[in-house]
PDB file of C-alpha atoms in Angstrom:
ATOM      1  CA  UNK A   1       0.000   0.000   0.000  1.00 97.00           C
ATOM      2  CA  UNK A   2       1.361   3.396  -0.795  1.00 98.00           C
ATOM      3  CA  UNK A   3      -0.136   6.692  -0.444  1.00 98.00           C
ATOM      4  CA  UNK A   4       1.404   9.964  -2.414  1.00 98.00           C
ATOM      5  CA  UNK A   5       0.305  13.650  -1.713  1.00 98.00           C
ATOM      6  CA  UNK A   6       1.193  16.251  -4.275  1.00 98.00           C
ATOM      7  CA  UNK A   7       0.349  19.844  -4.748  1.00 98.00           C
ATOM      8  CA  UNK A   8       0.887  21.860  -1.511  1.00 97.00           C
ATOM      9  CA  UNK A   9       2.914  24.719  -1.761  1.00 97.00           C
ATOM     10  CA  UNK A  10       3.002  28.624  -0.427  1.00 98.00           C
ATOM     11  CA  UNK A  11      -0.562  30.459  -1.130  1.00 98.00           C
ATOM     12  CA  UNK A  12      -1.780  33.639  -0.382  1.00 98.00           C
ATOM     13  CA  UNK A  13      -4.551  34.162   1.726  1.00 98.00           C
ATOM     14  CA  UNK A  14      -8.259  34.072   0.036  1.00 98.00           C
ATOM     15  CA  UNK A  15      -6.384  31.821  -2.767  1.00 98.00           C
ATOM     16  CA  UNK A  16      -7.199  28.159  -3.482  1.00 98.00           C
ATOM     17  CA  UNK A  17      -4.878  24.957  -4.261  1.00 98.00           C
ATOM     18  CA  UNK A  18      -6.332  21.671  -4.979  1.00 98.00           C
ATOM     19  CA  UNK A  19      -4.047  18.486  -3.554  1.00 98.00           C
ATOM     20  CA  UNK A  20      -3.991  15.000  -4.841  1.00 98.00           C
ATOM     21  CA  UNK A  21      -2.917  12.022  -3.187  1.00 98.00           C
ATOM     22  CA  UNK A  22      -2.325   9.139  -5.781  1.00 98.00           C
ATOM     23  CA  UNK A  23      -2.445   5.054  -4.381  1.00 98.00           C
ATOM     24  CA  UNK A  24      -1.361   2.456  -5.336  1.00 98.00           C
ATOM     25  CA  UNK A  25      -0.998  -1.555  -3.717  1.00 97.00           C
ATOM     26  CA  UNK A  26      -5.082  -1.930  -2.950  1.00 96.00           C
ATOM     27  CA  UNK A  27      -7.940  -1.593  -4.946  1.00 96.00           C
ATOM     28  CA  UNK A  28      -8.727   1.994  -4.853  1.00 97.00           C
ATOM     29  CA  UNK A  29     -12.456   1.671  -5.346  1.00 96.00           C
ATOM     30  CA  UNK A  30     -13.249  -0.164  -2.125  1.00 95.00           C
ATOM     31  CA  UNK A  31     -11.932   1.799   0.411  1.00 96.00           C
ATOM     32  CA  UNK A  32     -13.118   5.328   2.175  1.00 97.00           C
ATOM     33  CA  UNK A  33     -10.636   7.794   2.125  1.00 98.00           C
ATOM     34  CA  UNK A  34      -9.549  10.513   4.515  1.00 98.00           C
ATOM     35  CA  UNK A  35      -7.570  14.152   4.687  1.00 98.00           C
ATOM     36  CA  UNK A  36      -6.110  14.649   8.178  1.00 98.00           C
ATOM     37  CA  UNK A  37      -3.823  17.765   8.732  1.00 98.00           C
ATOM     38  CA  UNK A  38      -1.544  18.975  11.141  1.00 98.00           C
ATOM     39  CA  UNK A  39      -0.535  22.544  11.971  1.00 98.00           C
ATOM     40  CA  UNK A  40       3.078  22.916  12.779  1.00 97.00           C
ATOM     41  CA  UNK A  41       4.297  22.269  16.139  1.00 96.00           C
ATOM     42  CA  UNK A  42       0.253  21.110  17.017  1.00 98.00           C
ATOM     43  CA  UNK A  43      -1.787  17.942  16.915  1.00 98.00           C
ATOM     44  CA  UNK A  44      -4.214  15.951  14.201  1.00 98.00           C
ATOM     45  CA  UNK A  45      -7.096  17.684  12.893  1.00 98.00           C
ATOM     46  CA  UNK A  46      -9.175  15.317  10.687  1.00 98.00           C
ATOM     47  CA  UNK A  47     -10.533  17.607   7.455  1.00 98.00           C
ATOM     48  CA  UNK A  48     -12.809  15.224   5.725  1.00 98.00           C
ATOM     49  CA  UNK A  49     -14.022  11.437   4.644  1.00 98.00           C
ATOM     50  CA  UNK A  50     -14.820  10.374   1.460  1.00 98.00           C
ATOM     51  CA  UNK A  51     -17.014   6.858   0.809  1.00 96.00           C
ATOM     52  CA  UNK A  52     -15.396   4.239  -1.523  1.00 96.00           C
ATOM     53  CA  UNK A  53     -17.974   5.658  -4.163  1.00 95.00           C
ATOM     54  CA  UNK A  54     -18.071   9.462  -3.657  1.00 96.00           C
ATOM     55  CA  UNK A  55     -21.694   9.122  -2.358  1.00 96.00           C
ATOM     56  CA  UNK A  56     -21.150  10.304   0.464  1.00 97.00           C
ATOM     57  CA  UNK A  57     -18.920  13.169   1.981  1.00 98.00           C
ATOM     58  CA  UNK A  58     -18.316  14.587   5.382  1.00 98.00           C
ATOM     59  CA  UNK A  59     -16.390  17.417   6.515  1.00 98.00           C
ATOM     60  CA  UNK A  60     -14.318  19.325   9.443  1.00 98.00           C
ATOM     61  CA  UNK A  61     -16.670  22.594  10.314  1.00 98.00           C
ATOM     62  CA  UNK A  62     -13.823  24.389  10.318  1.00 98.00           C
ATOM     63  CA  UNK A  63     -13.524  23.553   6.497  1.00 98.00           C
ATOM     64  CA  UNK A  64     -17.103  22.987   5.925  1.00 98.00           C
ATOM     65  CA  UNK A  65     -18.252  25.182   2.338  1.00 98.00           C
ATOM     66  CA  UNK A  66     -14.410  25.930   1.556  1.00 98.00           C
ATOM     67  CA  UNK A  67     -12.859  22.767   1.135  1.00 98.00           C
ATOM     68  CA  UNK A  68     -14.099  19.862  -1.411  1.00 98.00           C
ATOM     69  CA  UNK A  69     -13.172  16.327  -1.236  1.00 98.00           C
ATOM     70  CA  UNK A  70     -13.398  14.062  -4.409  1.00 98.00           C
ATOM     71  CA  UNK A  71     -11.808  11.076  -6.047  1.00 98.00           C
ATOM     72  CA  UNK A  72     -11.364   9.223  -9.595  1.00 98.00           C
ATOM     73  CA  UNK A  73     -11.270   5.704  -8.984  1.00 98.00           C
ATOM     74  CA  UNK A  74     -10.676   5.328 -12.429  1.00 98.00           C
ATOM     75  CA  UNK A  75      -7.188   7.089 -11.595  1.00 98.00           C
ATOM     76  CA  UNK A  76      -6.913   6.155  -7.829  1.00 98.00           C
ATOM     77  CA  UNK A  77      -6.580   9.426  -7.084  1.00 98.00           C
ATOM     78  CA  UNK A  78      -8.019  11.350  -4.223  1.00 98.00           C
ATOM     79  CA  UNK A  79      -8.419  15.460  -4.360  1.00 98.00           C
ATOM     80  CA  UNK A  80      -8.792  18.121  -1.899  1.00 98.00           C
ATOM     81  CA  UNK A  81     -10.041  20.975  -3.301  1.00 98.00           C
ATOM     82  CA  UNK A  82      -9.176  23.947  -0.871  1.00 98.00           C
ATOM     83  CA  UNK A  83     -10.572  27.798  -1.165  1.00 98.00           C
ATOM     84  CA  UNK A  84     -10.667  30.551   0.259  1.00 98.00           C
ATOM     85  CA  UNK A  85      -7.470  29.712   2.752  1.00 98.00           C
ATOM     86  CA  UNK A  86      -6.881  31.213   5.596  1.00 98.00           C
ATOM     87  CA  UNK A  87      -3.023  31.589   7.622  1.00 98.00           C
ATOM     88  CA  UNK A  88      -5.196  28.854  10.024  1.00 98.00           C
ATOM     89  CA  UNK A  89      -5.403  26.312   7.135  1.00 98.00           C
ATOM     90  CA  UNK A  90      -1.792  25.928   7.074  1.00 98.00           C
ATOM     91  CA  UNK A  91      -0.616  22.585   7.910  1.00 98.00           C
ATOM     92  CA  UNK A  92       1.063  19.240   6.114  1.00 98.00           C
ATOM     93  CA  UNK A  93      -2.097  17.611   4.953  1.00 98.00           C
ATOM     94  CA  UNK A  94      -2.147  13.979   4.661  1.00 98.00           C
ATOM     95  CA  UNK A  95      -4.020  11.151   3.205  1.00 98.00           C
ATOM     96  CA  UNK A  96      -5.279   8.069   4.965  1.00 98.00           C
ATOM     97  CA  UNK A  97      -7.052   5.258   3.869  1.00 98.00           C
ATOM     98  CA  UNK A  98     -10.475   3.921   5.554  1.00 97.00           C
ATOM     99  CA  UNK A  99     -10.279   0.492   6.776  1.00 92.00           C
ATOM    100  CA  UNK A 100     -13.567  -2.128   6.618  1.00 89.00           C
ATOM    101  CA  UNK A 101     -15.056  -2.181  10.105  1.00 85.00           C
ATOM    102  CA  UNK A 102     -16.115  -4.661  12.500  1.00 80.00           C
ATOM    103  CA  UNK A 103     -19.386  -7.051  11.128  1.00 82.00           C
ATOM    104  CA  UNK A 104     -18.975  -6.492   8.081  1.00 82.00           C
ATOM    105  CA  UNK A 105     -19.604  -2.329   8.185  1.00 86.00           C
ATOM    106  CA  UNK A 106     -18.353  -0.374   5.041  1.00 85.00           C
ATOM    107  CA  UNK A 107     -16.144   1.941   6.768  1.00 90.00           C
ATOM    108  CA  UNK A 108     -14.494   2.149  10.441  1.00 91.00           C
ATOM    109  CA  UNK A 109     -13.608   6.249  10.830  1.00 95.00           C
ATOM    110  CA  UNK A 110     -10.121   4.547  11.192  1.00 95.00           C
ATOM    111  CA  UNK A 111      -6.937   5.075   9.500  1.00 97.00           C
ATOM    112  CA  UNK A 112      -4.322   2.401   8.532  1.00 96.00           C
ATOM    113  CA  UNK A 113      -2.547   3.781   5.954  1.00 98.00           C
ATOM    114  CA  UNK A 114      -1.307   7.252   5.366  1.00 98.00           C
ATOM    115  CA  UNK A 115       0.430   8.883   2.364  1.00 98.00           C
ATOM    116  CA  UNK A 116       4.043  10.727   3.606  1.00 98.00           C
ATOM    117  CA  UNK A 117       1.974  14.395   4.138  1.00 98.00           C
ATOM    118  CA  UNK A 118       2.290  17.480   1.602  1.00 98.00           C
ATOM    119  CA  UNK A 119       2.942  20.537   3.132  1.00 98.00           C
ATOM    120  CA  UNK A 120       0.365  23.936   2.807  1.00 98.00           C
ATOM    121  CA  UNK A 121       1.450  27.035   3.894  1.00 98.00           C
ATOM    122  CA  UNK A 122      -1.065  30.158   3.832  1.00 98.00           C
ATOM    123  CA  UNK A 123       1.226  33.527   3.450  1.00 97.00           C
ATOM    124  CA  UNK A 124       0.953  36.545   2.459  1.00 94.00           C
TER     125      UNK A 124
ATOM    126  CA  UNK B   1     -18.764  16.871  19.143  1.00 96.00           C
ATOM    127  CA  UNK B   2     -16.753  14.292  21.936  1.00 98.00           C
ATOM    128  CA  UNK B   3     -13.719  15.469  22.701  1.00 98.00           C
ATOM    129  CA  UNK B   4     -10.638  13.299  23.547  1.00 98.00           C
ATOM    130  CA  UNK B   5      -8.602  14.006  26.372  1.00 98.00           C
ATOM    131  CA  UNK B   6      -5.252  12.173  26.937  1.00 98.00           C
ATOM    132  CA  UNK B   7      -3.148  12.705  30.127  1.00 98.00           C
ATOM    133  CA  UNK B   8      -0.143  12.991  30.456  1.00 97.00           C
ATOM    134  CA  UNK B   9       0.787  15.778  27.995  1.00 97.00           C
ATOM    135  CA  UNK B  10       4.027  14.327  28.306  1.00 97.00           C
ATOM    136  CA  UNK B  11       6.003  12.061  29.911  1.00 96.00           C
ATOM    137  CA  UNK B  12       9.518  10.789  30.711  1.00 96.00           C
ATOM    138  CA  UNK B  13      11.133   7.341  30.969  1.00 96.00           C
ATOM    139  CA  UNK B  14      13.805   5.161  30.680  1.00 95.00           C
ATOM    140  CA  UNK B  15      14.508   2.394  28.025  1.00 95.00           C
ATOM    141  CA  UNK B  16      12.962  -1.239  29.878  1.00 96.00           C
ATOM    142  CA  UNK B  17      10.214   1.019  31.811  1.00 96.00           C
ATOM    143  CA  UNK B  18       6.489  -0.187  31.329  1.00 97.00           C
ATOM    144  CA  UNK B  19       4.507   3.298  30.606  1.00 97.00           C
ATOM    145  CA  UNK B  20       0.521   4.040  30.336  1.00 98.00           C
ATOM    146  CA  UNK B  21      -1.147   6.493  28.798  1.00 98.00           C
ATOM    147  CA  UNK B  22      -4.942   7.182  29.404  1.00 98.00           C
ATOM    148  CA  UNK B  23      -7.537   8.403  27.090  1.00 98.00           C
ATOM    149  CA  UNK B  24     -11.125   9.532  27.887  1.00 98.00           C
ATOM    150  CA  UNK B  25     -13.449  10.607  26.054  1.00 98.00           C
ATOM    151  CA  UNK B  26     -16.525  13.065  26.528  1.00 98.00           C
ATOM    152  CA  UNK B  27     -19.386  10.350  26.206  1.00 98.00           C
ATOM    153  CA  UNK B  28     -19.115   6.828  26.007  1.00 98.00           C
ATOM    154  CA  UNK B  29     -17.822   5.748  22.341  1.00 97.00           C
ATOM    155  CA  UNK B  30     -18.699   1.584  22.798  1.00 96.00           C
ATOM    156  CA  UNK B  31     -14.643   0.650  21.653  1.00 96.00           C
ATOM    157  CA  UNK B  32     -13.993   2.562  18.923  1.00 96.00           C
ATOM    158  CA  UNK B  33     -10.953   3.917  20.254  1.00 98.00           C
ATOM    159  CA  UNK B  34      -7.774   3.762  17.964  1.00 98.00           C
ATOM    160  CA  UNK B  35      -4.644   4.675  19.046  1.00 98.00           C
ATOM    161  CA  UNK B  36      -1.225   5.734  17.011  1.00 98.00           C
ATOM    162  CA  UNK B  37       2.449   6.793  17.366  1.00 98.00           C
ATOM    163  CA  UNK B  38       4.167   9.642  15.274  1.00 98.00           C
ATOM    164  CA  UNK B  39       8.142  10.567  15.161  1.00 98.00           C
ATOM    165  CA  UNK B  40       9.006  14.012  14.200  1.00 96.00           C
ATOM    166  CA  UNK B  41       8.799  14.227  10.351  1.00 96.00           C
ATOM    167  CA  UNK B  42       6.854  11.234   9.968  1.00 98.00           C
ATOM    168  CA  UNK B  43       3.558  10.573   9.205  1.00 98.00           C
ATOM    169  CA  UNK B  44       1.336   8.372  12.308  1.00 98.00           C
ATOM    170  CA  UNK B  45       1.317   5.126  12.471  1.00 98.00           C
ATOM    171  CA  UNK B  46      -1.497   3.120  13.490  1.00 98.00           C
ATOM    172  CA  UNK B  47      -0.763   0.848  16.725  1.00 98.00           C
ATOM    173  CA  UNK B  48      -4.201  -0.435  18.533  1.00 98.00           C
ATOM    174  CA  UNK B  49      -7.642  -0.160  16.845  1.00 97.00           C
ATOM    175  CA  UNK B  50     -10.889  -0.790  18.477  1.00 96.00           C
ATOM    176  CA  UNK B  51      -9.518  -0.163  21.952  1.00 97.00           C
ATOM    177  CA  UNK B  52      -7.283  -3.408  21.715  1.00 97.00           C
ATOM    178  CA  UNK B  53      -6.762  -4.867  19.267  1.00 97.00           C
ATOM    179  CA  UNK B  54      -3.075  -4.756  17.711  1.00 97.00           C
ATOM    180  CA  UNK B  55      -2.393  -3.680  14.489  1.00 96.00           C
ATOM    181  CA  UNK B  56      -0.771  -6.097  12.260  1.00 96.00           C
ATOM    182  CA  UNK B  57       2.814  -6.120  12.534  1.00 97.00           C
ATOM    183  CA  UNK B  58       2.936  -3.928  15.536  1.00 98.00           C
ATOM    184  CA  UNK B  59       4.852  -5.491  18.330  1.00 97.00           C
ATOM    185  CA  UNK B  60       3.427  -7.111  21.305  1.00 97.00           C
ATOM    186  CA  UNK B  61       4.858  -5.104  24.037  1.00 98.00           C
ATOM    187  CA  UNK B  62       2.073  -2.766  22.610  1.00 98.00           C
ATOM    188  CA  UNK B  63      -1.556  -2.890  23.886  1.00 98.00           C
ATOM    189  CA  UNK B  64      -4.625  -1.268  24.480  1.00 98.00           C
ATOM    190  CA  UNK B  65      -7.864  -1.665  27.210  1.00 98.00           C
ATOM    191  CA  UNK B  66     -11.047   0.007  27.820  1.00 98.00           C
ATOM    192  CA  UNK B  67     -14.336   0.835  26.702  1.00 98.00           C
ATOM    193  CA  UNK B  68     -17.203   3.360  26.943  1.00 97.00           C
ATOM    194  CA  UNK B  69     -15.072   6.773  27.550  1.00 98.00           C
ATOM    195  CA  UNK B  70     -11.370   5.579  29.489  1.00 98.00           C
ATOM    196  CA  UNK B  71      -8.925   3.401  27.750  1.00 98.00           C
ATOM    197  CA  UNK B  72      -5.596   3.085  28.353  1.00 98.00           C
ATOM    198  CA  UNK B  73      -2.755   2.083  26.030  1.00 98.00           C
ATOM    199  CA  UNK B  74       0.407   0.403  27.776  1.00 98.00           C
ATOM    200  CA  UNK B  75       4.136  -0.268  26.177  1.00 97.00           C
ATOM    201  CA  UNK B  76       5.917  -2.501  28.103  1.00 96.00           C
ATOM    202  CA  UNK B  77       9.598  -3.247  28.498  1.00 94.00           C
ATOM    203  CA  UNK B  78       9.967   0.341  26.467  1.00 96.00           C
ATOM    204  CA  UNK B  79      12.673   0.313  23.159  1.00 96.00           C
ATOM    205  CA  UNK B  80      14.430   3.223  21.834  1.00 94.00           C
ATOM    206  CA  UNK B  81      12.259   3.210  18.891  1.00 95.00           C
ATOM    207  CA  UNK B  82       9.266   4.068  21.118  1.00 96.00           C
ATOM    208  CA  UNK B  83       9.909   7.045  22.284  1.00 93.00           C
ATOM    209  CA  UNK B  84       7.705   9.540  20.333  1.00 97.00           C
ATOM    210  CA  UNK B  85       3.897  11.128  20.236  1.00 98.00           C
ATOM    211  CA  UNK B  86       0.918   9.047  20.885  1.00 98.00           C
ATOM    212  CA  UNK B  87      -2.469   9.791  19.896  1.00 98.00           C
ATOM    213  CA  UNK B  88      -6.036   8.345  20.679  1.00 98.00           C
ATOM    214  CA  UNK B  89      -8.237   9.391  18.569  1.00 98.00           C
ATOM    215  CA  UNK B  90     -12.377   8.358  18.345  1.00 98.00           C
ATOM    216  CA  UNK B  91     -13.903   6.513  15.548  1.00 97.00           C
ATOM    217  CA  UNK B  92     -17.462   6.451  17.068  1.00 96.00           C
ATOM    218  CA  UNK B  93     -18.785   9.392  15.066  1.00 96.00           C
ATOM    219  CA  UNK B  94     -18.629  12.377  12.592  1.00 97.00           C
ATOM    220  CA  UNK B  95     -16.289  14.687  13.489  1.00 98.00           C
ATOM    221  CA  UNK B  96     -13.720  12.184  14.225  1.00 98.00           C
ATOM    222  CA  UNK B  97     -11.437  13.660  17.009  1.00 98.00           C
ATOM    223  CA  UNK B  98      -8.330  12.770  18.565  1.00 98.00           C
ATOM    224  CA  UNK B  99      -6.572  13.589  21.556  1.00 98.00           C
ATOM    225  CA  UNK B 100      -4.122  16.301  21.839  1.00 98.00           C
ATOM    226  CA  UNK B 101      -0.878  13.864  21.846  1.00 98.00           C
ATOM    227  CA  UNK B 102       1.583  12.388  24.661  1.00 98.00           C
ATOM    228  CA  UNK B 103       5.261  13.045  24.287  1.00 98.00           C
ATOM    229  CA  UNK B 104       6.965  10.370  25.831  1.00 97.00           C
ATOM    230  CA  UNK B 105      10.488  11.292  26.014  1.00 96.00           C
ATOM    231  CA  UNK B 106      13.850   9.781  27.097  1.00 88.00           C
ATOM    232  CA  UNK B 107      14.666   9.894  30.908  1.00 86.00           C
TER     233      UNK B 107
END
């Protein structure tokens, strides 16, 4: 299993930046996906959960109606799509993969993979 | 939203030292209580999932109790490699949250 975050960078403030995290080593299409970040020197903040189909999304409120998380299975390829940042968005943003849960359940909220992180800074 | 409190903030000991870290959360959240370890740089790494059972390929010395809002995850006979930040974090519901992070450090 391997995880691969791309596209961070330095971005002004207001600005947007969309971030891709390419797999690889498990079929894409089964699994839920997450974004967890973490602000320099602080703890994890999870940012958002994707089902194995895109049906469903949930998100952070403290990205809720800025941020957008998608994925093309056909690529195994998850996306954050990130606007309007903020200084408070900065962070290395990673991506985790969704494990099955217990009985049988979909997802589990857990995360037993994660890519190596991509770094987002938010400066003017 | 439940919030995850972990205690100590940090913590020092000594290489062979058995060490526990505790974990409580603001409602009861059944087991689903995972817990992980992060060195500097890296990202985490996922140690004890559904408050005790051990990750594949994690070693034994590692392991993990509780249910409904305290758990506790234990390293005994601690190695070099272990000293680093530990995290609980909930899997019950939507937000997921984790605790703020022990630093367990070298005495």
């Amino acid at each position: 299993v391997q995880l691969v975050e791309s596209g961070g960078g330095v971005v002004q403030p207001g600005r947007s930046l969309r971030l891709s995290c390419v797999s690889s080593g498990f079929t894409f299409s089964s699994f839920g996906m997450h974004w967890v970040r973490q602000a320099p020197g602080k703890g994890l903040e999870w940012v958002a959960f994707i089902w194995y189909d895109g049906s469903k999304k949930n998100y952070a409120d403290s990205v809720k109606g800025r941020f957008t998380v998608s994925r093309d299975n056909s690529k195994n390829t998850l996306y954050l799509q990130m606007n309007s940042l903020r200084a408070e968005d900065t962070a290395v943003y990673y991506c985790a993969r969704d494990p099955p849960g217990a009985q049988g359940a979909r997802h589990s909220y857990n995360f037993d993979y994660w890519g190596q992180g991509i770094l987002v800074t938010v400066s003017s | 939203d439940i919030q995850m409190t972990q205690s100590p903030s940090s913590l020092s000991a000594s290489v062979g030292d058995r060490v526990t870290i505790t974990c409580r959360a603001s409602q009861s959240i059944s087991s689903s209580l995972n817990w992980f370890q992060q060195k500097p740089g890296k990202a985490p790494k996922l140690l004890i999932y559904a408050a005790s059972s051990l990750q594949s390929g994690v070693p034994s010395r590692f392991s993990g109790s509780g249910s409904g809002t305290d758990f506790t995850l234990t390293i005994n006979s601690l190695q070099p490699e272990d000293f680093a930040t530990y995290y609980c974090q909930q899997s019950f519901s939507i937000p997921i949250t984790f605790g703020q992070g022990t630093r367990l450090e070298i005495k």
